[in-house]
PDB file of C-alpha atoms in Angstrom:
ATOM      1  CA  UNK A   6      85.172 104.500  78.193  1.00 82.00           C
ATOM      2  CA  UNK A   7      87.651 106.749  79.940  1.00 90.00           C
ATOM      3  CA  UNK A   8      91.341 106.048  80.280  1.00 93.00           C
ATOM      4  CA  UNK A   9      94.556 107.534  81.589  1.00 96.00           C
ATOM      5  CA  UNK A  10      98.054 106.937  80.316  1.00 97.00           C
ATOM      6  CA  UNK A  11     101.197 107.641  82.275  1.00 97.00           C
ATOM      7  CA  UNK A  12     103.807 106.765  79.682  1.00 97.00           C
ATOM      8  CA  UNK A  13     106.760 106.644  82.055  1.00 96.00           C
ATOM      9  CA  UNK A  14     107.021 103.981  84.738  1.00 95.00           C
ATOM     10  CA  UNK A  15     109.966 105.797  86.244  1.00 97.00           C
ATOM     11  CA  UNK A  16     111.245 109.359  86.270  1.00 98.00           C
ATOM     12  CA  UNK A  17     114.651 110.189  87.708  1.00 98.00           C
ATOM     13  CA  UNK A  18     115.785 113.729  88.394  1.00 98.00           C
ATOM     14  CA  UNK A  19     118.501 115.388  90.404  1.00 98.00           C
ATOM     15  CA  UNK A  20     117.568 117.469  93.403  1.00 98.00           C
ATOM     16  CA  UNK A  21     117.061 121.089  92.469  1.00 97.00           C
ATOM     17  CA  UNK A  22     116.206 120.304  88.850  1.00 98.00           C
ATOM     18  CA  UNK A  23     112.731 120.728  87.415  1.00 97.00           C
ATOM     19  CA  UNK A  24     110.569 117.645  87.146  1.00 97.00           C
ATOM     20  CA  UNK A  25     107.739 116.617  84.870  1.00 98.00           C
ATOM     21  CA  UNK A  26     105.499 113.580  85.237  1.00 98.00           C
ATOM     22  CA  UNK A  27     103.393 113.018  82.156  1.00 98.00           C
ATOM     23  CA  UNK A  28      99.716 112.155  81.916  1.00 98.00           C
ATOM     24  CA  UNK A  29      97.342 111.957  78.988  1.00 97.00           C
ATOM     25  CA  UNK A  30      93.685 111.074  79.202  1.00 96.00           C
ATOM     26  CA  UNK A  31      90.676 110.079  77.183  1.00 94.00           C
ATOM     27  CA  UNK A  32      87.145 110.811  78.323  1.00 91.00           C
ATOM     28  CA  UNK A  33      83.724 111.618  76.916  1.00 89.00           C
ATOM     29  CA  UNK A  34      82.662 114.951  78.278  1.00 87.00           C
ATOM     30  CA  UNK A  35      84.402 117.560  80.354  1.00 88.00           C
ATOM     31  CA  UNK A  36      87.241 116.008  82.303  1.00 90.00           C
ATOM     32  CA  UNK A  37      87.922 116.326  85.984  1.00 92.00           C
ATOM     33  CA  UNK A  38      91.640 115.663  86.377  1.00 94.00           C
ATOM     34  CA  UNK A  39      93.589 114.854  89.503  1.00 93.00           C
ATOM     35  CA  UNK A  40      97.070 114.076  90.701  1.00 95.00           C
ATOM     36  CA  UNK A  41      97.717 111.980  93.788  1.00 92.00           C
ATOM     37  CA  UNK A  42     100.944 110.989  95.501  1.00 93.00           C
ATOM     38  CA  UNK A  43     101.499 107.785  97.399  1.00 90.00           C
ATOM     39  CA  UNK A  44     104.364 107.083  99.762  1.00 88.00           C
ATOM     40  CA  UNK A  45     105.294 103.462 100.599  1.00 83.00           C
ATOM     41  CA  UNK A  46     102.557 101.667 102.552  1.00 75.00           C
ATOM     42  CA  UNK A  47     100.457 104.805 102.702  1.00 78.00           C
ATOM     43  CA  UNK A  48      97.196 105.986 101.192  1.00 80.00           C
ATOM     44  CA  UNK A  49      96.503 108.356  98.344  1.00 84.00           C
ATOM     45  CA  UNK A  50      97.385 111.937  99.085  1.00 86.00           C
ATOM     46  CA  UNK A  51      95.650 114.569  96.979  1.00 86.00           C
ATOM     47  CA  UNK A  52      97.994 117.015  95.225  1.00 92.00           C
ATOM     48  CA  UNK A  53      95.866 119.056  92.876  1.00 91.00           C
ATOM     49  CA  UNK A  54      92.911 119.052  90.557  1.00 91.00           C
ATOM     50  CA  UNK A  55      91.585 120.653  87.413  1.00 93.00           C
ATOM     51  CA  UNK A  56      87.846 121.062  87.050  1.00 89.00           C
ATOM     52  CA  UNK A  57      87.418 124.321  85.209  1.00 86.00           C
ATOM     53  CA  UNK A  58      89.051 127.706  84.898  1.00 87.00           C
ATOM     54  CA  UNK A  59      92.751 128.432  84.483  1.00 90.00           C
ATOM     55  CA  UNK A  60      94.667 125.751  82.662  1.00 92.00           C
ATOM     56  CA  UNK A  61      97.583 126.063  85.079  1.00 95.00           C
ATOM     57  CA  UNK A  62      96.663 124.591  88.428  1.00 95.00           C
ATOM     58  CA  UNK A  63      98.758 124.999  91.538  1.00 95.00           C
ATOM     59  CA  UNK A  64      98.673 122.409  94.281  1.00 92.00           C
ATOM     60  CA  UNK A  65     100.357 121.194  97.405  1.00 89.00           C
ATOM     61  CA  UNK A  66     104.129 121.124  98.057  1.00 92.00           C
ATOM     62  CA  UNK A  67     104.959 123.407  95.122  1.00 95.00           C
ATOM     63  CA  UNK A  68     103.492 121.139  92.468  1.00 97.00           C
ATOM     64  CA  UNK A  69     101.542 122.424  89.515  1.00 97.00           C
ATOM     65  CA  UNK A  70      99.925 120.929  86.464  1.00 97.00           C
ATOM     66  CA  UNK A  71      98.861 122.264  83.121  1.00 95.00           C
ATOM     67  CA  UNK A  72      95.651 121.196  81.457  1.00 95.00           C
ATOM     68  CA  UNK A  73      96.015 121.062  77.694  1.00 96.00           C
ATOM     69  CA  UNK A  74      92.717 120.282  76.023  1.00 93.00           C
ATOM     70  CA  UNK A  75      94.056 119.940  72.488  1.00 94.00           C
ATOM     71  CA  UNK A  76      96.712 117.463  73.580  1.00 96.00           C
ATOM     72  CA  UNK A  77      94.464 115.856  76.210  1.00 96.00           C
ATOM     73  CA  UNK A  78      97.289 116.117  78.684  1.00 97.00           C
ATOM     74  CA  UNK A  79      97.652 117.057  82.321  1.00 98.00           C
ATOM     75  CA  UNK A  80     101.358 116.913  83.114  1.00 98.00           C
ATOM     76  CA  UNK A  81     102.561 117.373  86.670  1.00 98.00           C
ATOM     77  CA  UNK A  82     105.463 119.756  87.187  1.00 98.00           C
ATOM     78  CA  UNK A  83     107.653 121.208  89.864  1.00 98.00           C
ATOM     79  CA  UNK A  84     110.348 123.838  89.263  1.00 97.00           C
ATOM     80  CA  UNK A  85     112.833 122.443  91.776  1.00 97.00           C
ATOM     81  CA  UNK A  86     112.664 118.826  92.934  1.00 97.00           C
ATOM     82  CA  UNK A  87     113.359 117.693  96.469  1.00 97.00           C
ATOM     83  CA  UNK A  88     114.574 114.280  97.614  1.00 97.00           C
ATOM     84  CA  UNK A  89     111.404 114.079  99.705  1.00 95.00           C
ATOM     85  CA  UNK A  90     109.322 114.251  96.506  1.00 97.00           C
ATOM     86  CA  UNK A  91     110.404 110.696  95.723  1.00 97.00           C
ATOM     87  CA  UNK A  92     107.186 108.677  95.640  1.00 96.00           C
ATOM     88  CA  UNK A  93     104.606 107.060  93.375  1.00 95.00           C
ATOM     89  CA  UNK A  94     102.415 109.520  91.472  1.00 96.00           C
ATOM     90  CA  UNK A  95      99.005 108.764  90.012  1.00 95.00           C
ATOM     91  CA  UNK A  96      97.006 110.754  87.525  1.00 96.00           C
ATOM     92  CA  UNK A  97      93.235 110.227  87.525  1.00 95.00           C
ATOM     93  CA  UNK A  98      90.313 111.346  85.377  1.00 94.00           C
ATOM     94  CA  UNK A  99      86.577 111.269  85.673  1.00 88.00           C
ATOM     95  CA  UNK A 100      83.502 113.076  84.517  1.00 84.00           C
ATOM     96  CA  UNK A 101      81.273 114.869  86.983  1.00 75.00           C
ATOM     97  CA  UNK A 102      79.070 112.018  88.105  1.00 72.00           C
ATOM     98  CA  UNK A 103      81.403 109.150  87.411  1.00 80.00           C
ATOM     99  CA  UNK A 104      84.033 106.896  88.849  1.00 87.00           C
ATOM    100  CA  UNK A 105      87.717 107.827  88.811  1.00 90.00           C
ATOM    101  CA  UNK A 106      90.035 106.035  86.430  1.00 93.00           C
ATOM    102  CA  UNK A 107      93.665 105.992  87.458  1.00 95.00           C
ATOM    103  CA  UNK A 108      96.834 105.711  85.451  1.00 96.00           C
ATOM    104  CA  UNK A 109      99.341 102.981  86.187  1.00 95.00           C
ATOM    105  CA  UNK A 110     101.467 105.328  88.232  1.00 95.00           C
ATOM    106  CA  UNK A 111     104.923 106.839  87.804  1.00 97.00           C
ATOM    107  CA  UNK A 112     107.687 106.318  90.323  1.00 96.00           C
ATOM    108  CA  UNK A 113     109.589 109.536  90.839  1.00 97.00           C
ATOM    109  CA  UNK A 114     113.105 109.272  92.221  1.00 97.00           C
ATOM    110  CA  UNK A 115     114.935 112.452  93.154  1.00 97.00           C
ATOM    111  CA  UNK A 116     118.637 111.943  93.774  1.00 97.00           C
ATOM    112  CA  UNK A 117     120.689 114.236  95.986  1.00 95.00           C
TER     113      UNK A 117
ATOM    114  CA  UNK B  14      88.580 120.075 106.744  1.00 73.00           C
ATOM    115  CA  UNK B  15      86.173 117.146 106.518  1.00 78.00           C
ATOM    116  CA  UNK B  16      87.672 113.763 105.798  1.00 89.00           C
ATOM    117  CA  UNK B  17      86.743 110.208 104.977  1.00 93.00           C
ATOM    118  CA  UNK B  18      87.784 107.692 107.604  1.00 94.00           C
ATOM    119  CA  UNK B  19      88.315 103.955 107.273  1.00 96.00           C
ATOM    120  CA  UNK B  20      88.657 101.146 109.784  1.00 96.00           C
ATOM    121  CA  UNK B  21      90.598  99.070 110.388  1.00 96.00           C
ATOM    122  CA  UNK B  22      93.826 100.393 108.951  1.00 94.00           C
ATOM    123  CA  UNK B  23      95.114  96.853 108.566  1.00 96.00           C
ATOM    124  CA  UNK B  24      93.147  93.602 108.536  1.00 97.00           C
ATOM    125  CA  UNK B  25      94.706  90.165 108.447  1.00 97.00           C
ATOM    126  CA  UNK B  26      92.419  87.250 107.690  1.00 97.00           C
ATOM    127  CA  UNK B  27      92.623  83.652 106.637  1.00 97.00           C
ATOM    128  CA  UNK B  28      91.568  82.501 103.216  1.00 97.00           C
ATOM    129  CA  UNK B  29      87.884  81.663 103.100  1.00 97.00           C
ATOM    130  CA  UNK B  30      86.933  84.005 105.923  1.00 98.00           C
ATOM    131  CA  UNK B  31      84.517  86.902 105.597  1.00 98.00           C
ATOM    132  CA  UNK B  32      85.761  90.425 106.119  1.00 98.00           C
ATOM    133  CA  UNK B  33      83.958  93.727 106.439  1.00 97.00           C
ATOM    134  CA  UNK B  34      85.793  96.940 105.707  1.00 98.00           C
ATOM    135  CA  UNK B  35      84.264 100.059 107.124  1.00 97.00           C
ATOM    136  CA  UNK B  36      84.194 103.623 105.928  1.00 97.00           C
ATOM    137  CA  UNK B  37      82.656 106.782 107.279  1.00 96.00           C
ATOM    138  CA  UNK B  38      82.118 109.160 104.363  1.00 95.00           C
ATOM    139  CA  UNK B  39      81.871 112.903 104.708  1.00 93.00           C
ATOM    140  CA  UNK B  40      78.543 113.597 106.336  1.00 90.00           C
ATOM    141  CA  UNK B  41      76.674 115.473 103.613  1.00 87.00           C
ATOM    142  CA  UNK B  42      77.990 113.415 100.723  1.00 91.00           C
ATOM    143  CA  UNK B  43      75.640 111.272  98.686  1.00 89.00           C
ATOM    144  CA  UNK B  44      77.909 109.277  96.390  1.00 92.00           C
ATOM    145  CA  UNK B  45      80.203 106.577  97.683  1.00 95.00           C
ATOM    146  CA  UNK B  46      82.901 104.456  96.091  1.00 95.00           C
ATOM    147  CA  UNK B  47      85.275 101.606  96.777  1.00 97.00           C
ATOM    148  CA  UNK B  48      88.597 101.222  94.966  1.00 96.00           C
ATOM    149  CA  UNK B  49      91.288  98.606  95.280  1.00 96.00           C
ATOM    150  CA  UNK B  50      95.040  98.751  94.856  1.00 94.00           C
ATOM    151  CA  UNK B  51      97.064  95.569  94.750  1.00 93.00           C
ATOM    152  CA  UNK B  52     100.500  96.297  96.155  1.00 86.00           C
ATOM    153  CA  UNK B  53     102.548  98.412  93.779  1.00 80.00           C
ATOM    154  CA  UNK B  54      99.884  98.431  91.092  1.00 87.00           C
ATOM    155  CA  UNK B  55      97.285 100.859  89.844  1.00 89.00           C
ATOM    156  CA  UNK B  56      94.190 101.892  91.721  1.00 93.00           C
ATOM    157  CA  UNK B  57      91.131 100.087  90.354  1.00 95.00           C
ATOM    158  CA  UNK B  58      87.481 101.035  90.627  1.00 95.00           C
ATOM    159  CA  UNK B  59      85.276  98.464  92.333  1.00 97.00           C
ATOM    160  CA  UNK B  60      81.840  99.958  92.880  1.00 96.00           C
ATOM    161  CA  UNK B  61      79.859 103.146  93.233  1.00 95.00           C
ATOM    162  CA  UNK B  62      76.800 103.577  95.420  1.00 94.00           C
ATOM    163  CA  UNK B  63      74.059 106.176  95.406  1.00 91.00           C
ATOM    164  CA  UNK B  64      70.603 106.379  96.889  1.00 88.00           C
ATOM    165  CA  UNK B  65      71.045 103.049  98.662  1.00 89.00           C
ATOM    166  CA  UNK B  66      71.888 101.099  95.587  1.00 93.00           C
ATOM    167  CA  UNK B  67      74.834 100.221  93.407  1.00 95.00           C
ATOM    168  CA  UNK B  68      75.080 102.646  90.499  1.00 93.00           C
ATOM    169  CA  UNK B  69      78.059 101.071  88.774  1.00 93.00           C
ATOM    170  CA  UNK B  70      80.397  98.149  89.371  1.00 94.00           C
ATOM    171  CA  UNK B  71      83.490  96.767  87.718  1.00 94.00           C
ATOM    172  CA  UNK B  72      84.285  93.248  86.606  1.00 92.00           C
ATOM    173  CA  UNK B  73      86.288  92.793  89.788  1.00 93.00           C
ATOM    174  CA  UNK B  74      83.158  93.289  91.896  1.00 95.00           C
ATOM    175  CA  UNK B  75      81.775  89.777  91.618  1.00 93.00           C
ATOM    176  CA  UNK B  76      79.327  87.908  93.821  1.00 94.00           C
ATOM    177  CA  UNK B  77      81.902  87.644  96.588  1.00 95.00           C
ATOM    178  CA  UNK B  78      81.621  91.372  97.176  1.00 97.00           C
ATOM    179  CA  UNK B  79      78.764  93.410  98.570  1.00 97.00           C
ATOM    180  CA  UNK B  80      78.316  96.947  99.823  1.00 97.00           C
ATOM    181  CA  UNK B  81      75.934  98.398 102.322  1.00 95.00           C
ATOM    182  CA  UNK B  82      75.101 101.628 104.057  1.00 92.00           C
ATOM    183  CA  UNK B  83      73.628 100.134 107.184  1.00 86.00           C
ATOM    184  CA  UNK B  84      72.963 103.150 109.354  1.00 86.00           C
ATOM    185  CA  UNK B  85      73.189 106.358 107.362  1.00 78.00           C
ATOM    186  CA  UNK B  86      76.779 107.048 108.323  1.00 86.00           C
ATOM    187  CA  UNK B  87      78.860 103.946 107.649  1.00 93.00           C
ATOM    188  CA  UNK B  88      79.550 102.513 104.219  1.00 96.00           C
ATOM    189  CA  UNK B  89      80.830  98.955 104.237  1.00 97.00           C
ATOM    190  CA  UNK B  90      82.481  96.572 101.817  1.00 98.00           C
ATOM    191  CA  UNK B  91      82.034  92.887 102.568  1.00 98.00           C
ATOM    192  CA  UNK B  92      84.058  90.091 101.037  1.00 97.00           C
ATOM    193  CA  UNK B  93      82.274  86.825 101.746  1.00 96.00           C
ATOM    194  CA  UNK B  94      85.025  84.280 101.273  1.00 95.00           C
ATOM    195  CA  UNK B  95      88.409  85.889 100.915  1.00 97.00           C
ATOM    196  CA  UNK B  96      91.008  84.640  98.473  1.00 96.00           C
ATOM    197  CA  UNK B  97      94.725  85.242  98.475  1.00 97.00           C
ATOM    198  CA  UNK B  98      94.342  87.561  95.514  1.00 95.00           C
ATOM    199  CA  UNK B  99      92.027  89.807  97.522  1.00 97.00           C
ATOM    200  CA  UNK B 100      95.079  91.045  99.407  1.00 97.00           C
ATOM    201  CA  UNK B 101      95.252  94.724  98.576  1.00 96.00           C
ATOM    202  CA  UNK B 102      94.715  98.220  99.846  1.00 95.00           C
ATOM    203  CA  UNK B 103      91.043  99.169  99.751  1.00 97.00           C
ATOM    204  CA  UNK B 104      90.125 102.821  99.477  1.00 96.00           C
ATOM    205  CA  UNK B 105      86.754 104.318 100.187  1.00 96.00           C
ATOM    206  CA  UNK B 106      85.764 107.642  98.628  1.00 93.00           C
ATOM    207  CA  UNK B 107      82.797 109.945  98.838  1.00 92.00           C
ATOM    208  CA  UNK B 108      81.586 112.806  96.708  1.00 88.00           C
ATOM    209  CA  UNK B 109      79.286 115.687  97.314  1.00 81.00           C
ATOM    210  CA  UNK B 110      77.354 117.957  94.995  1.00 77.00           C
ATOM    211  CA  UNK B 111      80.445 119.992  94.094  1.00 71.00           C
ATOM    212  CA  UNK B 112      81.885 116.981  92.352  1.00 70.00           C
ATOM    213  CA  UNK B 113      85.078 116.663  94.345  1.00 74.00           C
ATOM    214  CA  UNK B 114      85.868 113.115  95.389  1.00 81.00           C
ATOM    215  CA  UNK B 115      87.561 112.579  98.735  1.00 86.00           C
ATOM    216  CA  UNK B 116      89.531 109.417  99.454  1.00 89.00           C
ATOM    217  CA  UNK B 117      89.995 107.754 102.798  1.00 92.00           C
ATOM    218  CA  UNK B 118      93.395 106.579 104.039  1.00 91.00           C
ATOM    219  CA  UNK B 119      92.721 102.975 103.041  1.00 94.00           C
ATOM    220  CA  UNK B 120      92.518  99.585 104.705  1.00 96.00           C
ATOM    221  CA  UNK B 121      95.293  97.147 103.990  1.00 95.00           C
ATOM    222  CA  UNK B 122      93.810  93.654 103.695  1.00 97.00           C
ATOM    223  CA  UNK B 123      96.170  90.721 103.982  1.00 97.00           C
ATOM    224  CA  UNK B 124      94.759  87.275 103.240  1.00 97.00           C
ATOM    225  CA  UNK B 125      96.912  84.382 104.416  1.00 97.00           C
TER     226      UNK B 125
END
């Protein structure tokens, strides 16, 4: 069975500071890893993915994530947070032909 | 860029009524999925569909639920007799041969 853990329900950062949202996963086989953002009463917005290749993946809105196979992690990062980044963030994992399994989500709050 | 579409965006129904949620996957995709997100909670897998049959389903996907691809373009989720706890956001997704899964914007179902 595959699983995703987002150990922090809430992450608070000040605007302009770097942010990290943590994600670890468990899967049999090569993982496909994803980050999505969700604003209140809205759908899932794709941020970035790792399928193969460079461990550092760059995505939308200045976000990036680093795939670490030995630590089975895929943490989301941004060098300088904006107030508009405040939202709910989901990490997801799947194998090639499978369903996606989502983490519980992390609420990011960026304060001015 | 191709996208998955879903209708309606919001459906309000009374308990015990049948609802059909509609999705138009990306045209050359072969794998289709439904996920559910109860307000503020994690996104949960419901069912996957390939070659006109269910390939995998979760415990949530009981006999009240059914899926269909009636005309080669639409992909529908039917809930036969809605319960209050069916109130959620329902996301459709489709996947092509490259492995990338695209999510629709979701249908918010409110059961009163």
